[in-house]
Amino acid sequence: MADHKRIDEVTGTHTSGHEWDGIEELDTPMPRWWLWSLYATIVWGIVYVILYPAWPMIHGATEGVLGWSSRGQLEQEMQADAARRAPVMNAIAATSIADLPAKPELMQAAVQGGAAAFRVHCVQCHGAGGAGVKKLYPSLTDDDWLWGGDLATIEYTITHGIRNPDHKATRTSQMPAFGRDGILEPTQIADVVSFVRTISHQEKRSASSARGAVLFEANCAVCHGSTGNGGREVGAPKLNDAIWLYGGDRASITATVTQPRNGVMPRWNSRLDPGTIKMLAAYVYSLGGGEKAPAPALAAAAAEGPGADGQP
Amino acid sequence: MASPDDLTGEHGSLYAARKGVYPKKVDGPFRRFKWAIMAVTLAIYYGTPWIRWDRGPHAPDQAVLVDLANRRFYMFQIEIWPHEFYYVAGLLIMAGIGLFLVTSAVGRAWCGYACPQTVWTDLFQHVDRLIDGDRNAQIRLANAPWTAEKIVKRTLKYAVYLTVAFWTGGAWIMYFADAPTLTHDFWTGQAAPVAYVTVAVLTATTFVLGGFLREQVCIYMCPWPRIQTAMMDEKSLLVTYKDWRGEPRASVKKAEKNPGAFGDCVDCNQCVAVCPTGIDIREGPQIGCITCALCIDACDSVMAQVGRPRGLIDYCTLDDAATEKAGGVAPPIRKTLFRPRTLLYFGLWGAIGLAMLFTLGQRTRLDLAVQHERSPLYVQLSDGAIRNNYTLKLRNMELRPRMIEVTLSGLPGARLWTDGGARETARQSLRMSLAPDRVTSARLFIVAPGAGPARQEFMIAVRALDDDPRGDSETIQFDRPGTEP
């Protein structure tokens, strides 16, 4: 090879000795800046390997003398963010839920924080925006509340859940399984369904609904009220309105009376801190169906009368 | 094919080294005009942020302010919001057409007088003259060895450069915050980091571009001269050397010996000596010429000294040059300035300006945007009615609080309330107070009877309840069961 090297007359540079069909390659040296850049990257690489986790081992990787890790950095950033939000979060935690609406800025922060928590913990059942799922999970945006729709009641429901088996303070309503347990005959159930659909203006009065009225008074009125107004103290739904959690057609009501679903909601005080629950309550309240808390003396009367919903 | 020598040049480099430009001091009408333009443009640049303008308690008191943090642009009486950015676009279009107009009429006059690069280069060249002396002294000093005197002069000069550059960078940030406050914060170390970075970057660019690169920016870096050549035609006024009058060149003595054999040019090279971009105008129109006309001043003063008529170098169109060359008389400059092309540009420029002024006078300062919440699309209420939820964005662009009324039309039996009120307050229209100079967001709940079309269009309108009842409206839809996707 060395024998073939010669000086190119035009440029005065050595040739590399390679030749293809008469075309020769100049042995121009690398520009110095290029070489220095290469050396700099090599030094950079060595320093990086020493400082940061880099070398894969059987279990994990070398740790690097800085002790940096992406998880560690994430944790730091999360802590910094928590510290940044701490003043608002503490203020929300220190304010009783009933007093929140009086502090619009706190309420707004609570609604926004609640919206974020809702998207993590609640949308799986109650749907995006609290729209609910037909025949499965109640809508949280409407004006019909089984247990009450004021801030404190919503907070209580989220905290303790519905029919949570291991929790004493949980909300429990017990609709008997009239069909499965043989309390009512199938014909009697059909009569009761006729009556229920009559008071909700879905059917006209008939002989069947007249028979059903008697049965309703004997079996259902204790919880649902004689006119089907429902009873919030026991979580009995209104039966004379347009909202049906499990469907308002004959077949659906029949199925409910025969064997009620008794839906379950987890209690969240075992998973979320009180501040987050408070924010969730504020968010649910803000969805458009929220109610004013009844005045204490009138609470009992309001639960009975039609004024509780406030919707004329 | 080019030989390697052609590519690398005699010193083995691909690039030609910069030849120093040491423009000589000159006086004349164009120089004085340039002084005036320089004084006005620099005064505008450095002084504008300090003009105060009382806008009342809800807005800053600075006449010209680009308030990026609050997304407002204030210019004297006019306040621009981000959604009105088309006014800025309109100004940019006007600036573009304005350049077309100027260029088609008088060539690179923008470059010669008003371009910031020219103004600051001129400023720095005056600094050179002040410290190093005029052209000859500058050349001597540049070629001199590094004596103590040269080191002192250079240090002093660069210190002045740096001061001017820093002042320039510092003036820029004043447009983006309250100038007195920012000045105080800047010197006490309390200003935002972006302020220091901006000042540092602009100081560096002014120092390098104005102090050292100078005419190289105009010739190699700036795209505008390339575009300008397309904007000019044979009727544009250019700085022209009238070679038919000047050639062949000869000294005064030589010409006296041989009357009639030589032209007017005495080959004194003054036109070259005064040129800030270092070109020789006698070589004809060229890209390095920024038509600053200092060579006209220099040539006219020499012609006066030797007793020959002025205008050997003069503003002249290519058409007129041909006419004069053929022995004719060029038409007056007025005819060059007012011709269909310039009038068309002027008409366009004026029409856009008038249209902007008109819309500026007509615009409402109360603006509504409605968004239909789609999750859920509608809510079934217990009494059979249907509720839809909307997000209202209400822009009160006036600098005072306003009371407004939101009304519905085209949705029979509908009632509305916002998250600011209770459901019990639902009625056919509602009133809200809007904070000044703010976007107010509110959720709007609208309840309508359950019976009706699955999808119904209706109108939400807002109007102010004060002396200016103009408002805004938007058509949007109301959904009922049956519209699920």
mmCIF file of N, CA and C in Angstrom, chain A residues 25-124:
data_model
loop_
_atom_site.group_PDB
_atom_site.id
_atom_site.type_symbol
_atom_site.label_atom_id
_atom_site.label_comp_id
_atom_site.label_asym_id
_atom_site.label_seq_id
_atom_site.Cartn_x
_atom_site.Cartn_y
_atom_site.Cartn_z
ATOM 1 N N GLU A 25 -8.285 8.651 -4.248
ATOM 2 C CA GLU A 25 -8.833 9.264 -3.028
ATOM 3 C C GLU A 25 -7.748 10.074 -2.340
ATOM 4 N N LEU A 26 -8.055 11.318 -2.037
ATOM 5 C CA LEU A 26 -7.103 12.157 -1.314
ATOM 6 C C LEU A 26 -7.091 11.769 0.160
ATOM 7 N N ASP A 27 -5.919 11.763 0.755
ATOM 8 C CA ASP A 27 -5.817 11.447 2.187
ATOM 9 C C ASP A 27 -5.823 12.746 2.989
ATOM 10 N N THR A 28 -6.919 13.495 2.847
ATOM 11 C CA THR A 28 -7.014 14.766 3.569
ATOM 12 C C THR A 28 -7.229 14.491 5.044
ATOM 13 N N PRO A 29 -6.441 15.073 5.910
ATOM 14 C CA PRO A 29 -6.655 14.803 7.341
ATOM 15 C C PRO A 29 -7.970 15.389 7.823
ATOM 16 N N MET A 30 -8.488 14.779 8.896
ATOM 17 C CA MET A 30 -9.698 15.307 9.520
ATOM 18 C C MET A 30 -9.450 16.743 9.955
ATOM 19 N N PRO A 31 -10.446 17.613 9.851
ATOM 20 C CA PRO A 31 -10.256 18.952 10.420
ATOM 21 C C PRO A 31 -10.039 18.827 11.924
ATOM 22 N N ARG A 32 -9.218 19.698 12.468
ATOM 23 C CA ARG A 32 -8.890 19.582 13.891
ATOM 24 C C ARG A 32 -10.106 19.764 14.781
ATOM 25 N N TRP A 33 -10.975 20.718 14.389
ATOM 26 C CA TRP A 33 -12.158 20.946 15.228
ATOM 27 C C TRP A 33 -13.020 19.693 15.307
ATOM 28 N N TRP A 34 -12.995 18.908 14.185
ATOM 29 C CA TRP A 34 -13.806 17.685 14.169
ATOM 30 C C TRP A 34 -13.244 16.677 15.168
ATOM 31 N N LEU A 35 -11.918 16.541 15.141
ATOM 32 C CA LEU A 35 -11.278 15.604 16.050
ATOM 33 C C LEU A 35 -11.502 16.016 17.508
ATOM 34 N N TRP A 36 -11.342 17.324 17.767
ATOM 35 C CA TRP A 36 -11.557 17.780 19.144
ATOM 36 C C TRP A 36 -12.991 17.532 19.600
ATOM 37 N N SER A 37 -13.919 17.690 18.679
ATOM 38 C CA SER A 37 -15.314 17.394 19.024
ATOM 39 C C SER A 37 -15.462 15.927 19.401
ATOM 40 N N LEU A 38 -14.810 15.054 18.634
ATOM 41 C CA LEU A 38 -14.884 13.616 18.923
ATOM 42 C C LEU A 38 -14.298 13.323 20.310
ATOM 43 N N TYR A 39 -13.106 13.904 20.589
ATOM 44 C CA TYR A 39 -12.489 13.669 21.902
ATOM 45 C C TYR A 39 -13.398 14.190 23.011
ATOM 46 N N ALA A 40 -14.022 15.334 22.750
ATOM 47 C CA ALA A 40 -14.905 15.909 23.767
ATOM 48 C C ALA A 40 -16.076 14.978 24.052
ATOM 49 N N THR A 41 -16.621 14.350 23.002
ATOM 50 C CA THR A 41 -17.750 13.442 23.240
ATOM 51 C C THR A 41 -17.296 12.213 24.021
ATOM 52 N N ILE A 42 -16.056 11.761 23.762
ATOM 53 C CA ILE A 42 -15.548 10.597 24.497
ATOM 54 C C ILE A 42 -15.420 10.940 25.988
ATOM 55 N N VAL A 43 -14.843 12.112 26.254
ATOM 56 C CA VAL A 43 -14.693 12.533 27.651
ATOM 57 C C VAL A 43 -16.071 12.670 28.292
ATOM 58 N N TRP A 44 -16.977 13.287 27.552
ATOM 59 C CA TRP A 44 -18.357 13.452 28.031
ATOM 60 C C TRP A 44 -18.951 12.092 28.398
ATOM 61 N N GLY A 45 -18.759 11.102 27.510
ATOM 62 C CA GLY A 45 -19.321 9.768 27.743
ATOM 63 C C GLY A 45 -18.760 9.152 29.013
ATOM 64 N N ILE A 46 -17.455 9.259 29.219
ATOM 65 C CA ILE A 46 -16.838 8.659 30.405
ATOM 66 C C ILE A 46 -17.371 9.324 31.675
ATOM 67 N N VAL A 47 -17.399 10.665 31.643
ATOM 68 C CA VAL A 47 -17.888 11.395 32.815
ATOM 69 C C VAL A 47 -19.334 11.019 33.097
ATOM 70 N N TYR A 48 -20.124 10.896 32.039
ATOM 71 C CA TYR A 48 -21.542 10.567 32.205
ATOM 72 C C TYR A 48 -21.705 9.201 32.866
ATOM 73 N N VAL A 49 -20.927 8.224 32.393
ATOM 74 C CA VAL A 49 -21.031 6.875 32.941
ATOM 75 C C VAL A 49 -20.666 6.870 34.426
ATOM 76 N N ILE A 50 -19.713 7.715 34.807
ATOM 77 C CA ILE A 50 -19.324 7.761 36.222
ATOM 78 C C ILE A 50 -20.407 8.443 37.053
ATOM 79 N N LEU A 51 -20.990 9.502 36.515
ATOM 80 C CA LEU A 51 -21.917 10.302 37.318
ATOM 81 C C LEU A 51 -23.319 9.709 37.377
ATOM 82 N N TYR A 52 -23.779 9.114 36.275
ATOM 83 C CA TYR A 52 -25.191 8.741 36.182
ATOM 84 C C TYR A 52 -25.350 7.228 36.030
ATOM 85 N N PRO A 53 -26.515 6.701 36.331
ATOM 86 C CA PRO A 53 -26.758 5.282 36.089
ATOM 87 C C PRO A 53 -26.593 5.005 34.596
ATOM 88 N N ALA A 54 -25.773 4.013 34.236
ATOM 89 C CA ALA A 54 -25.506 3.824 32.823
ATOM 90 C C ALA A 54 -25.295 2.357 32.470
ATOM 91 N N TRP A 55 -24.487 1.654 33.239
ATOM 92 C CA TRP A 55 -24.008 0.340 32.818
ATOM 93 C C TRP A 55 -24.992 -0.734 33.248
ATOM 94 N N PRO A 56 -25.620 -1.443 32.305
ATOM 95 C CA PRO A 56 -26.591 -2.459 32.710
ATOM 96 C C PRO A 56 -25.923 -3.649 33.399
ATOM 97 N N MET A 57 -26.471 -4.038 34.550
ATOM 98 C CA MET A 57 -25.998 -5.224 35.261
ATOM 99 C C MET A 57 -27.123 -6.252 35.238
ATOM 100 N N ILE A 58 -26.893 -7.394 35.931
ATOM 101 C CA ILE A 58 -27.932 -8.433 35.921
ATOM 102 C C ILE A 58 -29.171 -7.931 36.648
ATOM 103 N N HIS A 59 -28.981 -7.323 37.855
ATOM 104 C CA HIS A 59 -30.112 -6.745 38.573
ATOM 105 C C HIS A 59 -29.951 -5.229 38.550
ATOM 106 N N GLY A 60 -30.673 -4.554 37.687
ATOM 107 C CA GLY A 60 -30.587 -3.103 37.646
ATOM 108 C C GLY A 60 -29.353 -2.631 36.896
ATOM 109 N N ALA A 61 -28.871 -1.466 37.280
ATOM 110 C CA ALA A 61 -27.750 -0.877 36.575
ATOM 111 C C ALA A 61 -26.830 -0.214 37.584
ATOM 112 N N THR A 62 -25.628 0.168 37.126
ATOM 113 C CA THR A 62 -24.741 0.917 38.006
ATOM 114 C C THR A 62 -25.439 2.195 38.452
ATOM 115 N N GLU A 63 -25.129 2.626 39.668
ATOM 116 C CA GLU A 63 -25.933 3.717 40.226
ATOM 117 C C GLU A 63 -25.411 5.102 39.887
ATOM 118 N N GLY A 64 -24.140 5.231 39.635
ATOM 119 C CA GLY A 64 -23.586 6.557 39.364
ATOM 120 C C GLY A 64 -23.322 7.298 40.656
ATOM 121 N N VAL A 65 -22.229 8.085 40.695
ATOM 122 C CA VAL A 65 -21.847 8.689 41.971
ATOM 123 C C VAL A 65 -22.791 9.806 42.398
ATOM 124 N N LEU A 66 -23.577 10.355 41.468
ATOM 125 C CA LEU A 66 -24.513 11.414 41.867
ATOM 126 C C LEU A 66 -25.745 10.847 42.564
ATOM 127 N N GLY A 67 -25.969 9.530 42.388
ATOM 128 C CA GLY A 67 -27.138 8.915 43.010
ATOM 129 C C GLY A 67 -28.449 9.367 42.391
ATOM 130 N N TRP A 68 -28.408 9.825 41.139
ATOM 131 C CA TRP A 68 -29.611 10.327 40.488
ATOM 132 C C TRP A 68 -30.422 9.170 39.915
ATOM 133 N N SER A 69 -31.736 9.288 39.967
ATOM 134 C CA SER A 69 -32.586 8.343 39.236
ATOM 135 C C SER A 69 -33.829 9.078 38.768
ATOM 136 N N SER A 70 -34.427 8.582 37.710
ATOM 137 C CA SER A 70 -35.598 9.286 37.179
ATOM 138 C C SER A 70 -36.752 9.204 38.174
ATOM 139 N N ARG A 71 -36.849 8.035 38.893
ATOM 140 C CA ARG A 71 -37.903 7.936 39.900
ATOM 141 C C ARG A 71 -37.673 8.932 41.024
ATOM 142 N N GLY A 72 -36.408 9.047 41.427
ATOM 143 C CA GLY A 72 -36.075 9.987 42.490
ATOM 144 C C GLY A 72 -36.424 11.406 42.083
ATOM 145 N N GLN A 73 -36.127 11.719 40.834
ATOM 146 C CA GLN A 73 -36.421 13.067 40.354
ATOM 147 C C GLN A 73 -37.926 13.307 40.334
ATOM 148 N N LEU A 74 -38.664 12.268 39.877
ATOM 149 C CA LEU A 74 -40.119 12.402 39.855
ATOM 150 C C LEU A 74 -40.635 12.650 41.274
ATOM 151 N N GLU A 75 -40.109 11.874 42.235
ATOM 152 C CA GLU A 75 -40.562 12.025 43.613
ATOM 153 C C GLU A 75 -40.302 13.444 44.110
ATOM 154 N N GLN A 76 -39.109 13.946 43.795
ATOM 155 C CA GLN A 76 -38.773 15.313 44.185
ATOM 156 C C GLN A 76 -39.760 16.311 43.599
ATOM 157 N N GLU A 77 -40.050 16.121 42.296
ATOM 158 C CA GLU A 77 -40.950 17.073 41.641
ATOM 159 C C GLU A 77 -42.345 16.984 42.229
ATOM 160 N N MET A 78 -42.771 15.738 42.553
ATOM 161 C CA MET A 78 -44.087 15.583 43.166
ATOM 162 C C MET A 78 -44.135 16.287 44.520
ATOM 163 N N GLN A 79 -43.054 16.138 45.293
ATOM 164 C CA GLN A 79 -43.019 16.789 46.603
ATOM 165 C C GLN A 79 -43.031 18.304 46.453
ATOM 166 N N ALA A 80 -42.257 18.777 45.483
ATOM 167 C CA ALA A 80 -42.223 20.219 45.266
ATOM 168 C C ALA A 80 -43.611 20.721 44.887
ATOM 169 N N ASP A 81 -44.307 19.929 44.063
ATOM 170 C CA ASP A 81 -45.640 20.337 43.634
ATOM 171 C C ASP A 81 -46.615 20.309 44.814
ATOM 172 N N ALA A 82 -46.484 19.276 45.642
ATOM 173 C CA ALA A 82 -47.347 19.196 46.819
ATOM 174 C C ALA A 82 -47.104 20.398 47.727
ATOM 175 N N ALA A 83 -45.817 20.787 47.857
ATOM 176 C CA ALA A 83 -45.500 21.943 48.690
ATOM 177 C C ALA A 83 -46.094 23.214 48.101
ATOM 178 N N ARG A 84 -46.074 23.280 46.758
ATOM 179 C CA ARG A 84 -46.626 24.456 46.093
ATOM 180 C C ARG A 84 -48.124 24.573 46.341
ATOM 181 N N ARG A 85 -48.807 23.390 46.356
ATOM 182 C CA ARG A 85 -50.258 23.411 46.514
ATOM 183 C C ARG A 85 -50.685 23.433 47.975
ATOM 184 N N ALA A 86 -49.707 23.241 48.870
ATOM 185 C CA ALA A 86 -50.039 23.065 50.284
ATOM 186 C C ALA A 86 -50.915 24.182 50.861
ATOM 187 N N PRO A 87 -50.613 25.466 50.588
ATOM 188 C CA PRO A 87 -51.440 26.515 51.214
ATOM 189 C C PRO A 87 -52.928 26.369 50.888
ATOM 190 N N VAL A 88 -53.239 26.116 49.607
ATOM 191 C CA VAL A 88 -54.649 25.969 49.213
ATOM 192 C C VAL A 88 -55.233 24.706 49.827
ATOM 193 N N MET A 89 -54.466 23.602 49.750
ATOM 194 C CA MET A 89 -54.976 22.335 50.272
ATOM 195 C C MET A 89 -55.242 22.429 51.771
ATOM 196 N N ASN A 90 -54.321 23.088 52.499
ATOM 197 C CA ASN A 90 -54.519 23.226 53.942
ATOM 198 C C ASN A 90 -55.739 24.080 54.236
ATOM 199 N N ALA A 91 -55.902 25.152 53.440
ATOM 200 C CA ALA A 91 -57.050 26.030 53.665
ATOM 201 C C ALA A 91 -58.350 25.274 53.415
ATOM 202 N N ILE A 92 -58.366 24.428 52.376
ATOM 203 C CA ILE A 92 -59.574 23.645 52.084
ATOM 204 C C ILE A 92 -59.819 22.658 53.229
ATOM 205 N N ALA A 93 -58.737 21.989 53.672
ATOM 206 C CA ALA A 93 -58.891 20.995 54.739
ATOM 207 C C ALA A 93 -59.389 21.649 56.024
ATOM 208 N N ALA A 94 -58.990 22.909 56.248
ATOM 209 C CA ALA A 94 -59.346 23.563 57.509
ATOM 210 C C ALA A 94 -60.739 24.183 57.459
ATOM 211 N N THR A 95 -61.355 24.225 56.273
ATOM 212 C CA THR A 95 -62.672 24.847 56.149
ATOM 213 C C THR A 95 -63.731 23.758 56.145
ATOM 214 N N SER A 96 -64.775 23.956 56.927
ATOM 215 C CA SER A 96 -65.846 22.961 56.910
ATOM 216 C C SER A 96 -66.567 23.051 55.567
ATOM 217 N N ILE A 97 -67.050 21.903 55.107
ATOM 218 C CA ILE A 97 -67.598 21.843 53.752
ATOM 219 C C ILE A 97 -68.759 22.805 53.575
ATOM 220 N N ALA A 98 -69.517 23.024 54.638
ATOM 221 C CA ALA A 98 -70.674 23.907 54.520
ATOM 222 C C ALA A 98 -70.244 25.360 54.330
ATOM 223 N N ASP A 99 -69.030 25.682 54.786
ATOM 224 C CA ASP A 99 -68.562 27.069 54.685
ATOM 225 C C ASP A 99 -67.851 27.349 53.360
ATOM 226 N N LEU A 100 -67.587 26.294 52.582
ATOM 227 C CA LEU A 100 -66.821 26.490 51.343
ATOM 228 C C LEU A 100 -67.454 27.499 50.384
ATOM 229 N N PRO A 101 -68.779 27.395 50.117
ATOM 230 C CA PRO A 101 -69.353 28.313 49.112
ATOM 231 C C PRO A 101 -69.181 29.778 49.476
ATOM 232 N N ALA A 102 -68.989 30.071 50.773
ATOM 233 C CA ALA A 102 -68.825 31.459 51.185
ATOM 234 C C ALA A 102 -67.447 31.992 50.806
ATOM 235 N N LYS A 103 -66.540 31.097 50.440
ATOM 236 C CA LYS A 103 -65.202 31.527 50.033
ATOM 237 C C LYS A 103 -64.989 31.131 48.575
ATOM 238 N N PRO A 104 -65.401 31.990 47.654
ATOM 239 C CA PRO A 104 -65.454 31.597 46.237
ATOM 240 C C PRO A 104 -64.118 31.082 45.697
ATOM 241 N N GLU A 105 -63.006 31.680 46.127
ATOM 242 C CA GLU A 105 -61.725 31.230 45.569
ATOM 243 C C GLU A 105 -61.389 29.825 46.026
ATOM 244 N N LEU A 106 -61.658 29.540 47.316
ATOM 245 C CA LEU A 106 -61.420 28.180 47.823
ATOM 246 C C LEU A 106 -62.347 27.192 47.141
ATOM 247 N N MET A 107 -63.620 27.606 46.973
ATOM 248 C CA MET A 107 -64.607 26.731 46.347
ATOM 249 C C MET A 107 -64.163 26.400 44.934
ATOM 250 N N GLN A 108 -63.682 27.405 44.220
ATOM 251 C CA GLN A 108 -63.245 27.185 42.836
ATOM 252 C C GLN A 108 -62.055 26.221 42.796
ATOM 253 N N ALA A 109 -61.119 26.431 43.719
ATOM 254 C CA ALA A 109 -59.960 25.532 43.774
ATOM 255 C C ALA A 109 -60.418 24.123 44.110
ATOM 256 N N ALA A 110 -61.390 24.019 45.035
ATOM 257 C CA ALA A 110 -61.887 22.705 45.431
ATOM 258 C C ALA A 110 -62.574 22.016 44.261
ATOM 259 N N VAL A 111 -63.371 22.775 43.493
ATOM 260 C CA VAL A 111 -64.079 22.179 42.348
ATOM 261 C C VAL A 111 -63.067 21.677 41.323
ATOM 262 N N GLN A 112 -62.019 22.468 41.087
ATOM 263 C CA GLN A 112 -61.032 22.033 40.084
ATOM 264 C C GLN A 112 -60.236 20.831 40.568
ATOM 265 N N GLY A 113 -59.835 20.866 41.855
ATOM 266 C CA GLY A 113 -59.126 19.712 42.408
ATOM 267 C C GLY A 113 -60.021 18.487 42.422
ATOM 268 N N GLY A 114 -61.312 18.704 42.755
ATOM 269 C CA GLY A 114 -62.259 17.594 42.766
ATOM 270 C C GLY A 114 -62.452 17.010 41.386
ATOM 271 N N ALA A 115 -62.471 17.876 40.374
ATOM 272 C CA ALA A 115 -62.630 17.394 38.999
ATOM 273 C C ALA A 115 -61.483 16.456 38.638
ATOM 274 N N ALA A 116 -60.256 16.823 39.063
ATOM 275 C CA ALA A 116 -59.108 15.970 38.761
ATOM 276 C C ALA A 116 -59.225 14.641 39.490
ATOM 277 N N ALA A 117 -59.583 14.698 40.783
ATOM 278 C CA ALA A 117 -59.725 13.460 41.559
ATOM 279 C C ALA A 117 -60.858 12.612 41.000
ATOM 280 N N PHE A 118 -61.940 13.268 40.547
ATOM 281 C CA PHE A 118 -63.079 12.550 39.981
ATOM 282 C C PHE A 118 -62.651 11.746 38.761
ATOM 283 N N ARG A 119 -61.805 12.376 37.925
ATOM 284 C CA ARG A 119 -61.363 11.682 36.715
ATOM 285 C C ARG A 119 -60.513 10.453 37.044
ATOM 286 N N VAL A 120 -59.874 10.470 38.215
ATOM 287 C CA VAL A 120 -59.048 9.318 38.595
ATOM 288 C C VAL A 120 -59.901 8.232 39.252
ATOM 289 N N HIS A 121 -60.778 8.629 40.198
ATOM 290 C CA HIS A 121 -61.400 7.636 41.071
ATOM 291 C C HIS A 121 -62.855 7.326 40.742
ATOM 292 N N CYS A 122 -63.559 8.207 40.052
ATOM 293 C CA CYS A 122 -65.016 8.087 39.999
ATOM 294 C C CYS A 122 -65.577 7.804 38.610
ATOM 295 N N VAL A 123 -64.830 8.215 37.550
ATOM 296 C CA VAL A 123 -65.424 8.116 36.208
ATOM 297 C C VAL A 123 -65.677 6.675 35.793
ATOM 298 N N GLN A 124 -64.955 5.729 36.418
ATOM 299 C CA GLN A 124 -65.121 4.329 36.028
ATOM 300 C C GLN A 124 -66.574 3.900 36.162
#
